[in-house]
Short mmCIF file of C-alpha atoms in Angstrom, two decimals:
data_model
loop_
_atom_site.label_atom_id
_atom_site.label_comp_id
_atom_site.label_asym_id
_atom_site.label_seq_id
_atom_site.Cartn_x
_atom_site.Cartn_y
_atom_site.Cartn_z
CA MET B 1 101.19 110.62 67.26
CA ALA B 2 97.77 109.36 68.39
CA ALA B 3 96.00 111.98 66.25
CA LEU B 4 97.96 110.93 63.15
CA ALA B 5 97.31 107.23 63.82
CA SER B 6 93.58 107.84 64.22
CA ARG B 7 93.51 109.42 60.74
CA LEU B 8 95.57 106.70 59.05
CA ALA B 9 94.26 103.57 60.79
CA GLY B 10 90.99 101.85 59.98
CA PRO B 11 88.53 100.59 62.63
CA LYS B 12 90.23 97.18 62.87
CA GLN B 13 93.68 98.72 63.32
CA GLN B 14 92.36 101.22 65.89
CA ASP B 15 90.82 98.38 67.86
CA ARG B 16 94.10 96.45 67.86
CA LEU B 17 96.05 99.52 69.01
CA GLU B 18 93.56 100.12 71.79
CA ARG B 19 93.73 96.52 72.99
CA ALA B 20 97.54 96.73 72.97
CA SER B 21 97.48 99.78 75.23
CA LEU B 22 100.53 98.48 77.12
CA LEU B 23 102.60 99.60 74.15
CA ASP B 24 101.40 103.18 74.65
CA ALA B 25 102.79 103.04 78.17
CA ALA B 26 106.08 101.62 76.84
CA CYS B 27 106.44 104.44 74.30
CA LEU B 28 105.60 107.09 76.88
CA SER B 29 108.02 105.58 79.39
CA GLY B 30 110.76 105.48 76.75
CA LEU B 31 110.23 109.16 75.93
CA SER B 32 110.25 110.08 79.61
CA VAL B 33 113.53 108.22 80.21
CA MET B 34 115.05 109.76 77.08
CA PHE B 35 114.19 113.30 78.21
CA LEU B 36 115.38 112.50 81.71
CA GLY B 37 118.75 111.48 80.30
CA GLY B 38 118.91 114.64 78.23
CA ALA B 39 118.14 116.80 81.27
CA TRP B 40 120.90 114.99 83.18
CA LEU B 41 123.60 116.01 80.68
CA PRO B 42 125.83 118.73 82.17
CA ALA B 43 125.63 122.10 80.44
CA GLY B 44 128.40 122.42 77.88
CA GLY B 45 129.71 118.96 78.76
CA THR B 46 131.12 120.19 82.07
CA GLY B 47 130.94 118.32 85.34
CA HIS B 48 132.09 114.90 86.42
CA ARG B 49 133.47 112.77 83.59
CA ALA B 50 130.99 109.96 84.26
CA GLY B 51 128.02 112.36 84.10
CA PRO B 52 127.73 112.78 80.31
CA VAL B 53 128.38 109.08 79.71
CA ALA B 54 125.72 107.93 82.17
CA ALA B 55 123.23 110.50 80.88
CA SER B 56 123.86 109.40 77.28
CA VAL B 57 123.30 105.77 78.24
CA VAL B 58 120.01 106.63 79.97
CA ALA B 59 118.83 108.74 77.01
CA SER B 60 119.82 106.02 74.53
CA ALA B 61 117.99 103.37 76.57
CA GLY B 62 114.87 105.51 76.54
CA LEU B 63 115.13 105.99 72.78
CA VAL B 64 115.50 102.23 72.25
CA VAL B 65 112.42 101.52 74.41
CA PHE B 66 110.40 104.13 72.50
CA CYS B 67 111.47 102.78 69.08
CA LEU B 68 110.73 99.18 70.06
CA GLY B 69 107.33 100.17 71.44
CA PHE B 70 106.46 102.16 68.32
CA ALA B 71 107.61 99.36 66.00
CA ALA B 72 105.51 96.89 68.00
CA GLN B 73 102.48 99.19 67.67
CA VAL B 74 102.90 99.27 63.89
CA MET B 75 103.24 95.48 63.76
CA VAL B 76 100.20 94.92 65.98
CA ALA B 77 98.08 97.37 63.99
CA VAL B 78 99.01 95.86 60.61
CA THR B 79 99.21 92.14 61.41
CA GLY B 80 97.56 91.66 64.82
CA GLN B 81 100.75 89.91 66.01
CA PRO B 82 102.19 89.18 68.50
CA ALA B 83 98.78 88.19 69.83
CA PHE B 84 99.89 88.08 73.49
CA LEU B 85 100.11 91.90 73.45
CA LEU B 86 96.39 92.19 72.70
CA ALA B 87 94.12 92.36 75.70
CA LYS B 88 91.64 89.48 75.66
CA GLU B 89 88.76 91.53 77.03
CA LYS B 90 87.43 93.93 74.44
CA ALA B 91 85.71 97.03 75.74
CA THR B 92 81.95 96.84 75.42
CA GLY B 93 80.76 100.05 77.05
CA VAL B 94 78.61 99.76 80.18
CA ARG B 95 78.20 96.58 82.16
CA PRO B 96 74.58 95.35 82.08
CA ARG B 97 73.92 95.84 85.79
CA SER B 98 73.35 98.66 88.23
CA ILE B 99 75.55 100.00 91.00
CA GLY B 100 74.15 99.79 94.51
CA SER B 101 70.98 98.08 95.68
CA GLY B 102 68.35 96.58 93.41
CA ASP B 103 65.60 98.63 95.05
CA PRO B 104 62.80 99.23 92.48
CA ALA B 105 62.46 102.75 93.91
CA SER B 106 65.80 103.61 92.29
CA ALA B 107 64.63 102.76 88.76
CA GLY B 108 65.65 105.46 86.29
CA THR B 109 68.28 106.81 88.67
CA GLU B 110 71.51 107.26 86.72
CA VAL B 111 74.94 108.82 86.55
CA SER B 112 75.81 110.01 83.03
CA VAL B 113 79.45 110.55 82.00
CA TYR B 114 80.38 112.15 78.66
CA ARG B 115 83.88 112.39 77.20
CA ASP B 116 84.33 115.78 75.55
CA ASP B 117 84.52 115.42 71.78
CA ALA B 118 87.15 118.19 71.77
CA ASP B 119 89.47 116.05 73.92
CA SER B 120 92.50 115.34 71.72
CA TYR B 121 94.46 113.22 74.22
CA ALA B 122 94.79 109.45 73.63
CA GLN B 123 92.22 109.39 70.84
CA LEU B 124 92.72 105.68 70.16
CA ARG B 125 92.08 104.72 73.78
CA ARG B 126 89.15 104.72 76.15
CA TYR B 127 88.90 106.30 79.57
CA GLY B 128 87.67 103.92 82.26
CA VAL B 129 84.63 105.16 84.21
CA TYR B 130 84.57 104.18 87.88
CA ILE B 131 81.73 104.56 90.37
CA ASP B 132 82.49 103.85 94.02
CA GLY B 133 85.81 102.33 92.92
CA GLU B 134 84.27 99.86 90.44
CA ARG B 135 84.74 100.13 86.69
CA VAL B 136 81.36 100.40 85.01
CA GLY B 137 82.14 101.65 81.51
CA ARG B 138 84.74 102.92 79.06
CA LEU B 139 84.64 106.01 76.85
CA ARG B 140 86.10 107.01 73.51
CA ARG B 141 86.18 110.69 72.61
CA GLY B 142 82.61 111.96 72.09
CA GLU B 143 80.98 108.92 73.74
CA LEU B 144 78.45 108.90 76.58
CA VAL B 145 77.62 106.24 79.16
CA ASN B 146 74.58 106.14 81.44
CA ILE B 147 75.09 104.03 84.57
CA PRO B 148 72.12 103.01 86.73
CA VAL B 149 72.87 103.63 90.40
CA ALA B 150 71.11 103.41 93.75
CA VAL B 151 69.63 106.55 95.28
CA GLY B 152 72.16 108.34 97.48
CA SER B 153 75.80 109.41 97.49
CA HIS B 154 78.40 108.07 95.06
CA SER B 155 81.93 108.93 93.95
CA VAL B 156 82.78 109.09 90.23
CA GLN B 157 86.23 108.96 88.66
CA VAL B 158 87.76 108.46 85.21
CA ARG B 159 91.13 106.76 84.63
CA ILE B 160 93.56 105.89 81.87
CA SER B 161 96.60 103.71 82.59
CA TRP B 162 98.05 105.01 85.87
CA CYS B 163 96.51 108.51 85.50
CA SER B 164 93.12 109.60 86.76
CA SER B 165 90.83 112.47 87.65
CA GLY B 166 90.00 113.32 91.20
CA GLU B 167 87.01 111.53 92.73
CA VAL B 168 83.89 113.63 92.23
CA PRO B 169 81.15 113.14 94.86
CA VAL B 170 77.59 113.17 93.53
CA GLU B 171 74.21 112.95 95.22
CA VAL B 172 71.58 111.20 93.11
CA GLY B 173 67.86 111.44 93.90
CA SER B 174 65.18 108.96 92.90
CA GLY B 175 64.56 109.06 89.15
CA GLU B 176 67.29 111.67 88.73
CA ARG B 177 70.19 111.70 86.28
CA VAL B 178 73.43 113.41 87.32
CA SER B 179 75.56 114.39 84.31
CA LEU B 180 79.33 114.81 84.23
CA ILE B 181 81.86 115.61 81.51
CA CYS B 182 85.50 114.51 81.33
CA ARG B 183 88.61 115.29 79.32
CA ALA B 184 92.38 115.45 79.74
CA LYS B 185 93.84 118.59 81.24
CA THR B 186 94.88 121.36 78.87
CA GLY B 187 98.24 120.63 77.22
CA ALA B 188 98.21 116.94 78.16
CA ARG B 189 99.44 115.80 74.73
CA THR B 190 102.65 117.81 74.99
CA ASP B 191 103.24 117.58 78.75
CA LEU B 192 105.18 114.31 78.88
CA GLY B 193 106.08 114.75 82.53
CA GLY B 194 102.49 115.45 83.55
CA VAL B 195 101.66 111.75 83.78
CA ILE B 196 104.15 111.55 86.64
CA ARG B 197 103.79 114.97 88.32
CA GLN B 198 99.99 115.20 88.15
CA ARG B 199 98.89 111.60 87.76
CA ASP B 200 95.86 112.10 90.07
CA GLY B 201 94.72 115.21 88.23
CA PHE B 202 95.79 114.43 84.67
CA LEU B 203 92.15 113.92 83.68
CA LEU B 204 89.44 116.44 84.50
CA LEU B 205 85.92 115.46 85.55
CA ARG B 206 83.16 117.86 86.53
CA GLU B 207 79.41 117.93 86.97
CA VAL B 208 77.35 119.82 84.37
#
């Protein structure tokens, strides 16, 4: 769905969809609940009488949530309304300050994070880049951020919604740039349950 939207939507519509990222979570939650209800249905309609009814209610509720979320995404993309769904802070890349001490000896010392341009997951959204637990940048597919850091040890992580990569420890020397690459795990677009089962390893981050 994200791939199709990225082809059909213009830059303004893509920006609106990205800022209304809560709707992505609503759609995904609706799908998850719908599939959960379907999995709950007894095989061949057997089992306790209340089972099929309760499962159908759960699946229907999930479908309603998904449809409402999708309809809201279309409305936001086309009209920009309702405005309260749009995040006020627009992503601007890297914050204009370094991480760690302001020691002049650390000038030119950076951590570089690149989002793989072959990453097809959540193409309309950015991954948050975190160093030592602080968000320092956001990445679209194919984008790169260079973050000035202090000399020494740091932990790097990328996140999207409630999913993340593991924390990758890096050691950065004076005047050195440590480069990493990130992407979603293989099959992320079709693995709807992966955001729950593997939320701390849904994104992959490694040093290159």
